[in-house]
PDB file of C-alpha atoms in Angstrom:
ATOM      1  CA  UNK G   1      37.740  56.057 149.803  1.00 97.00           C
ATOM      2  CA  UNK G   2      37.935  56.029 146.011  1.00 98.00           C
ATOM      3  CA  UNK G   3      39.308  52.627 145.028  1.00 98.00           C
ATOM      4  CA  UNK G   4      40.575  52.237 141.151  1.00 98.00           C
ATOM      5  CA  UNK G   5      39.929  48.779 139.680  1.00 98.00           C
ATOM      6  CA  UNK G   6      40.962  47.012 136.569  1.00 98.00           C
ATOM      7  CA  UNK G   7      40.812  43.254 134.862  1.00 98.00           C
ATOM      8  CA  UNK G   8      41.370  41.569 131.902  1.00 97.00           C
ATOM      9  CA  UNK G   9      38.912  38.661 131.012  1.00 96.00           C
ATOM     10  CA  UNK G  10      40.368  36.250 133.545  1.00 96.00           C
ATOM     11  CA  UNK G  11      39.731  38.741 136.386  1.00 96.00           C
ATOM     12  CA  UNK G  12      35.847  39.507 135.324  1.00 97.00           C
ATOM     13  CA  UNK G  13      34.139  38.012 137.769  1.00 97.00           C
ATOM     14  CA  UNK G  14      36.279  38.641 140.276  1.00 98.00           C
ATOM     15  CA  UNK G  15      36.112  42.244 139.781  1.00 98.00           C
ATOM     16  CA  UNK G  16      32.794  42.345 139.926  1.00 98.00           C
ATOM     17  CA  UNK G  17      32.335  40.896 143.072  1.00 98.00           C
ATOM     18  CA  UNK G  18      35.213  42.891 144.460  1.00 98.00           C
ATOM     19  CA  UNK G  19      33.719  46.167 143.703  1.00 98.00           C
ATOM     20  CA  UNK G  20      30.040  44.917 144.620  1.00 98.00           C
ATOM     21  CA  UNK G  21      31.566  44.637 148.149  1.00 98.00           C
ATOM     22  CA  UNK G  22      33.549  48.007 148.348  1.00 98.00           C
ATOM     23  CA  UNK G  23      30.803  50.003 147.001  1.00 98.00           C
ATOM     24  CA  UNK G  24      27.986  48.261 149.791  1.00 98.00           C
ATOM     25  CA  UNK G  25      31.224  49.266 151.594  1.00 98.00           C
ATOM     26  CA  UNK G  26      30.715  52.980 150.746  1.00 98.00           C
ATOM     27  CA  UNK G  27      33.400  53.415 148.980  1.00 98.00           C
ATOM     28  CA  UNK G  28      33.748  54.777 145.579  1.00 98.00           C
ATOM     29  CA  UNK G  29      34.664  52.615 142.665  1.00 98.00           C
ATOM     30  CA  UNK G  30      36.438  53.967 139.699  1.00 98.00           C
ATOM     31  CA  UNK G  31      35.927  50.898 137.081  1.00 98.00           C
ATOM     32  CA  UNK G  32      38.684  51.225 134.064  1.00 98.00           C
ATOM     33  CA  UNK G  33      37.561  47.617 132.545  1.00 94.00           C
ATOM     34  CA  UNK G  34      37.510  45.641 130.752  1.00 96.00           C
ATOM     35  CA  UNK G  35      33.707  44.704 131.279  1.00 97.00           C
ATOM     36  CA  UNK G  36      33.412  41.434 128.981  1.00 95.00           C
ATOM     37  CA  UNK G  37      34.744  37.915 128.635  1.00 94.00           C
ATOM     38  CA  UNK G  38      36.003  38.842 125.303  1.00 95.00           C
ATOM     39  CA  UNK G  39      40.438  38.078 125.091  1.00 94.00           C
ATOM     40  CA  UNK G  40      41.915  41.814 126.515  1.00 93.00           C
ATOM     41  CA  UNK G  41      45.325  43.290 126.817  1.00 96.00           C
ATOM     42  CA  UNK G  42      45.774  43.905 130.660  1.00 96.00           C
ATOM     43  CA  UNK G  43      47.905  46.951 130.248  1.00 97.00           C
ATOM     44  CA  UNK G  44      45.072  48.778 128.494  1.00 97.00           C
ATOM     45  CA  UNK G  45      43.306  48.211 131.929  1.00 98.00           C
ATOM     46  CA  UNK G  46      45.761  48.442 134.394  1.00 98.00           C
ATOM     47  CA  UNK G  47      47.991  51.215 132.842  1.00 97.00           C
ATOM     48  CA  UNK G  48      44.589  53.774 133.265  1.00 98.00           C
ATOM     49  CA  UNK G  49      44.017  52.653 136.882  1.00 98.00           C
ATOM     50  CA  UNK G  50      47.360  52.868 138.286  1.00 97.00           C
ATOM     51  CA  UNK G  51      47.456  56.347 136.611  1.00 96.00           C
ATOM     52  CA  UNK G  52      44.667  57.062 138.715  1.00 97.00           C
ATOM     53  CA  UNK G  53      46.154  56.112 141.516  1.00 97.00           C
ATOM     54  CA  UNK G  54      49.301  57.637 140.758  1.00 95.00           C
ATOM     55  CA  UNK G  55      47.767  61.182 140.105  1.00 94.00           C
ATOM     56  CA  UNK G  56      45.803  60.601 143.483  1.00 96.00           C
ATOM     57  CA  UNK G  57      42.318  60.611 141.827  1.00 98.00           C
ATOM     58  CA  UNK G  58      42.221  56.972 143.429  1.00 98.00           C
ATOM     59  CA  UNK G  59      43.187  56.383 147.040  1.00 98.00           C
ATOM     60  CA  UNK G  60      44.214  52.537 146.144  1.00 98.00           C
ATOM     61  CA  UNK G  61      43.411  49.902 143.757  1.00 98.00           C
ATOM     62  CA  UNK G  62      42.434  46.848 143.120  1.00 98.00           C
ATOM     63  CA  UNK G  63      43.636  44.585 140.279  1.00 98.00           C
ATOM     64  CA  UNK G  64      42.291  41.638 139.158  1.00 98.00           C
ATOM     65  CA  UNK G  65      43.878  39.315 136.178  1.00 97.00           C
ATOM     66  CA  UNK G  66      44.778  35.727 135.823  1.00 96.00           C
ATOM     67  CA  UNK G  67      47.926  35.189 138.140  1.00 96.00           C
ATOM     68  CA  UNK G  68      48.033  38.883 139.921  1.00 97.00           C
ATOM     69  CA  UNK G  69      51.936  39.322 138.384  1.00 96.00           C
ATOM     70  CA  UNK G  70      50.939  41.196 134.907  1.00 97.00           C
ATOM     71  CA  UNK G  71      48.820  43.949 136.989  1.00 98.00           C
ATOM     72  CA  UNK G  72      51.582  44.496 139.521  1.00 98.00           C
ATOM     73  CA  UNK G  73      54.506  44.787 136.734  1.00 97.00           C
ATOM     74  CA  UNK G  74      52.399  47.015 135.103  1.00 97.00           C
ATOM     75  CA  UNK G  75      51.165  48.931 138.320  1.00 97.00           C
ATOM     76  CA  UNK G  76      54.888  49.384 139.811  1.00 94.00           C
ATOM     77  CA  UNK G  77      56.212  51.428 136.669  1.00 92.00           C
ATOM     78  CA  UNK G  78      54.544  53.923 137.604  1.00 93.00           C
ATOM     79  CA  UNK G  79      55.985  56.847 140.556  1.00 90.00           C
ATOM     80  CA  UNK G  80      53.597  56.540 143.785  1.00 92.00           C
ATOM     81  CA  UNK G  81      52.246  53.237 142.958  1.00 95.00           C
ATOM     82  CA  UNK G  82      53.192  50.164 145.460  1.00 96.00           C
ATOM     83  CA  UNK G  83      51.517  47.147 143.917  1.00 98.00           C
ATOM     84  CA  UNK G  84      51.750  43.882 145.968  1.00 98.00           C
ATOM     85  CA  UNK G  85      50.423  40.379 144.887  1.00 98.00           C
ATOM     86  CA  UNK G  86      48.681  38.616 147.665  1.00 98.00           C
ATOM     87  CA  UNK G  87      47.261  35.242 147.463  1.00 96.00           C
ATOM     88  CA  UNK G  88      46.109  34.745 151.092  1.00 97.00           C
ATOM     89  CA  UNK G  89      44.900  37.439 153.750  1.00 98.00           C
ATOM     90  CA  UNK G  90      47.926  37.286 156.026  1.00 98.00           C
ATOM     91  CA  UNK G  91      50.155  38.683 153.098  1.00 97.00           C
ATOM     92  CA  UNK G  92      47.598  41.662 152.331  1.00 98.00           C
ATOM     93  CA  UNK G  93      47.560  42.492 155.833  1.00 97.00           C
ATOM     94  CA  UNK G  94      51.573  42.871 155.820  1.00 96.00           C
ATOM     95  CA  UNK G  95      51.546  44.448 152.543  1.00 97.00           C
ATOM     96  CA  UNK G  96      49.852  46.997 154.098  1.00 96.00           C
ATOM     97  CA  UNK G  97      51.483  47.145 157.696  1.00 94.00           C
ATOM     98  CA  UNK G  98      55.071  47.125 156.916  1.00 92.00           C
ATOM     99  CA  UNK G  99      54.704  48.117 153.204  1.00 93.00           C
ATOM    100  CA  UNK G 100      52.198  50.619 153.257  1.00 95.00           C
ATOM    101  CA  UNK G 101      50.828  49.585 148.962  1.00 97.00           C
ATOM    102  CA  UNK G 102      48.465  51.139 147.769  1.00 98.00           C
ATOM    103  CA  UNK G 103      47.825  48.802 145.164  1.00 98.00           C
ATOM    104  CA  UNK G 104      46.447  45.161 145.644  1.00 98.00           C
ATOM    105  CA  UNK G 105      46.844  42.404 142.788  1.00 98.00           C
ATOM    106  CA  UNK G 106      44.807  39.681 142.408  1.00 98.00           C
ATOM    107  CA  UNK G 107      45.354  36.366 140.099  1.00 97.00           C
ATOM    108  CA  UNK G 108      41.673  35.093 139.452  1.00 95.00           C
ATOM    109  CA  UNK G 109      42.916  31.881 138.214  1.00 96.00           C
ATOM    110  CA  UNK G 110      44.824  31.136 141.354  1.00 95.00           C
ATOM    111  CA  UNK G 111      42.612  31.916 144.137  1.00 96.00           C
ATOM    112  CA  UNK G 112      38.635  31.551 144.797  1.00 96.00           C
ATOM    113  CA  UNK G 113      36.160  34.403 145.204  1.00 95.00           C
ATOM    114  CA  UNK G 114      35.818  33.166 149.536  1.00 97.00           C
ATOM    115  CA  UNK G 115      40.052  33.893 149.605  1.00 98.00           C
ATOM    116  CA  UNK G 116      39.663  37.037 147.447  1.00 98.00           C
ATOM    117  CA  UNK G 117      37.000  38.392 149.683  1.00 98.00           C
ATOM    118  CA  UNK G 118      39.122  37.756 152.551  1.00 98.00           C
ATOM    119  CA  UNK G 119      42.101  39.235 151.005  1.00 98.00           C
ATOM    120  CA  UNK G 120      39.921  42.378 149.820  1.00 98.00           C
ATOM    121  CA  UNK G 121      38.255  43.190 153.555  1.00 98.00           C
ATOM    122  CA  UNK G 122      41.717  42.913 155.603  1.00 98.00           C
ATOM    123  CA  UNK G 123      43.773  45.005 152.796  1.00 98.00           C
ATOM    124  CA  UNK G 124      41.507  47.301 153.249  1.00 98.00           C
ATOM    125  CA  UNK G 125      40.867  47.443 156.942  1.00 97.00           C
ATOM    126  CA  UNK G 126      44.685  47.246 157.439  1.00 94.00           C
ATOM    127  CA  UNK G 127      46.812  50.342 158.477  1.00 91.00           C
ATOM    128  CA  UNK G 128      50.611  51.180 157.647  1.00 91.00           C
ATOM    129  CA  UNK G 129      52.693  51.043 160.649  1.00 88.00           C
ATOM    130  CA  UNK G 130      54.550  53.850 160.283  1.00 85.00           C
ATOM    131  CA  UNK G 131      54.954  55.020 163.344  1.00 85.00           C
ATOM    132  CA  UNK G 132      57.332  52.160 164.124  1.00 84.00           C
ATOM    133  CA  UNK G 133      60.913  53.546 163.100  1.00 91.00           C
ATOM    134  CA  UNK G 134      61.970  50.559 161.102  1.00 86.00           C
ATOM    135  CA  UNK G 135      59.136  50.324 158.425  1.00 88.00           C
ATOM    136  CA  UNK G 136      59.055  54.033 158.479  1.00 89.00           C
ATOM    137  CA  UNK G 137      62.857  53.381 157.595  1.00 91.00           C
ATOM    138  CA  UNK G 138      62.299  50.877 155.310  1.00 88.00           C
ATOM    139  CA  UNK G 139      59.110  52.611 152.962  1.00 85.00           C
ATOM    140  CA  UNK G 140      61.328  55.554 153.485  1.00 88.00           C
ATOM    141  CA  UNK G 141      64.199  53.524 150.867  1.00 90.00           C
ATOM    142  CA  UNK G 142      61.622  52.325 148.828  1.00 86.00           C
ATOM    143  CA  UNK G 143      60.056  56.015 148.480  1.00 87.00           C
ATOM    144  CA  UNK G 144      63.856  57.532 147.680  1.00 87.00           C
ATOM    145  CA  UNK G 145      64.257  54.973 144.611  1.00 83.00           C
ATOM    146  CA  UNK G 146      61.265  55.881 143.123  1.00 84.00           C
ATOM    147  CA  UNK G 147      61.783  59.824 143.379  1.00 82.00           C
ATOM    148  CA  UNK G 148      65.786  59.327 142.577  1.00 82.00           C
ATOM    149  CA  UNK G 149      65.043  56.736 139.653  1.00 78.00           C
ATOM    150  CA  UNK G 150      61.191  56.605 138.139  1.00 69.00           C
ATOM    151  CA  UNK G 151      60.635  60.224 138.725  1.00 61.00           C
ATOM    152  CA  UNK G 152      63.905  61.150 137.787  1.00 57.00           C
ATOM    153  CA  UNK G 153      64.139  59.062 134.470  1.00 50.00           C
ATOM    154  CA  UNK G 154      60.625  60.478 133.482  1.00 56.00           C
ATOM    155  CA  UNK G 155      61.765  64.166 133.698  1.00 61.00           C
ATOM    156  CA  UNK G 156      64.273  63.245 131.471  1.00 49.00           C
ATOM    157  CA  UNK G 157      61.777  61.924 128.564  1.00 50.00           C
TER     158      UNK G 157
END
């Protein structure tokens, strides 16, 4: 699986350790940055990986800044991508089950690299449930607003 991943400084080392994992994994990582320490602007990270996921050259990503919440506003402007914040595994796991995201956010600041590693392995183990009716149903809504609003709006620009 191709996996996009992005930081700003406060999601460094988190990052690092994230994609050192999916890639002894076997999975590809697509890293957009930033690579230092040094003060960034998340969007000019995030905006470049959730257009990679959005265009489908990424199956997912990954996200990694200070609280999780600037990567996921960022990530959810764009059409396709389904970012979801998770600070403990039980949330990734229904962020993918009922939600079916393709995006995970992480807040470096908030939890440890042990949580985050947790988090990471059962997001990504995790499968949609689709085949039950009522998240079918429900991803189904979520999937009409984006195609009757986001898409819709950026036709018009």
């Amino acid at each position: 699986m191709k996996i996009a991943m992005g930081n700003d400084h406060a999601g460094l080392a988190m990052k690092l350790e994230i994609k050192e994992y999916l890639e002894s994994q076997g999975h590809e990582v697509l890293d957009f940055g930033t690579h230092t320490t040094d003060a960034a602007d998340l969007a000019d990270y995030i905006l470049p990986a959730s257009l990679a996921v959005a265009s489908g050259e990424a199956d997912r990503g990954i996200f990694v800044d200070g609280v999780g919440f600037g990567s996921a506003m960022i990530a959810n402007k764009l059409p396709g991508v389904y970012a979801a914040i998770c600070q403990d595994p039980y949330c990734a796991k229904l962020s993918r089950w009922h939600c079916d995201c393709n995006v995970l956010c992480l807040g470096g600041k908030i939890i440890g690299s042990v949580i985050a590693m947790e988090i990471v392995k059962d997001w990504m183990a995790e499968p949609y449930w689709g085949e039950q009716e009522k998240y079918a149903r429900r991803v189904g809504k979520v999937t009409a607003i984006d195609e009757k609003y986001i898409r819709r709006l950026n036709e018009v620009k």
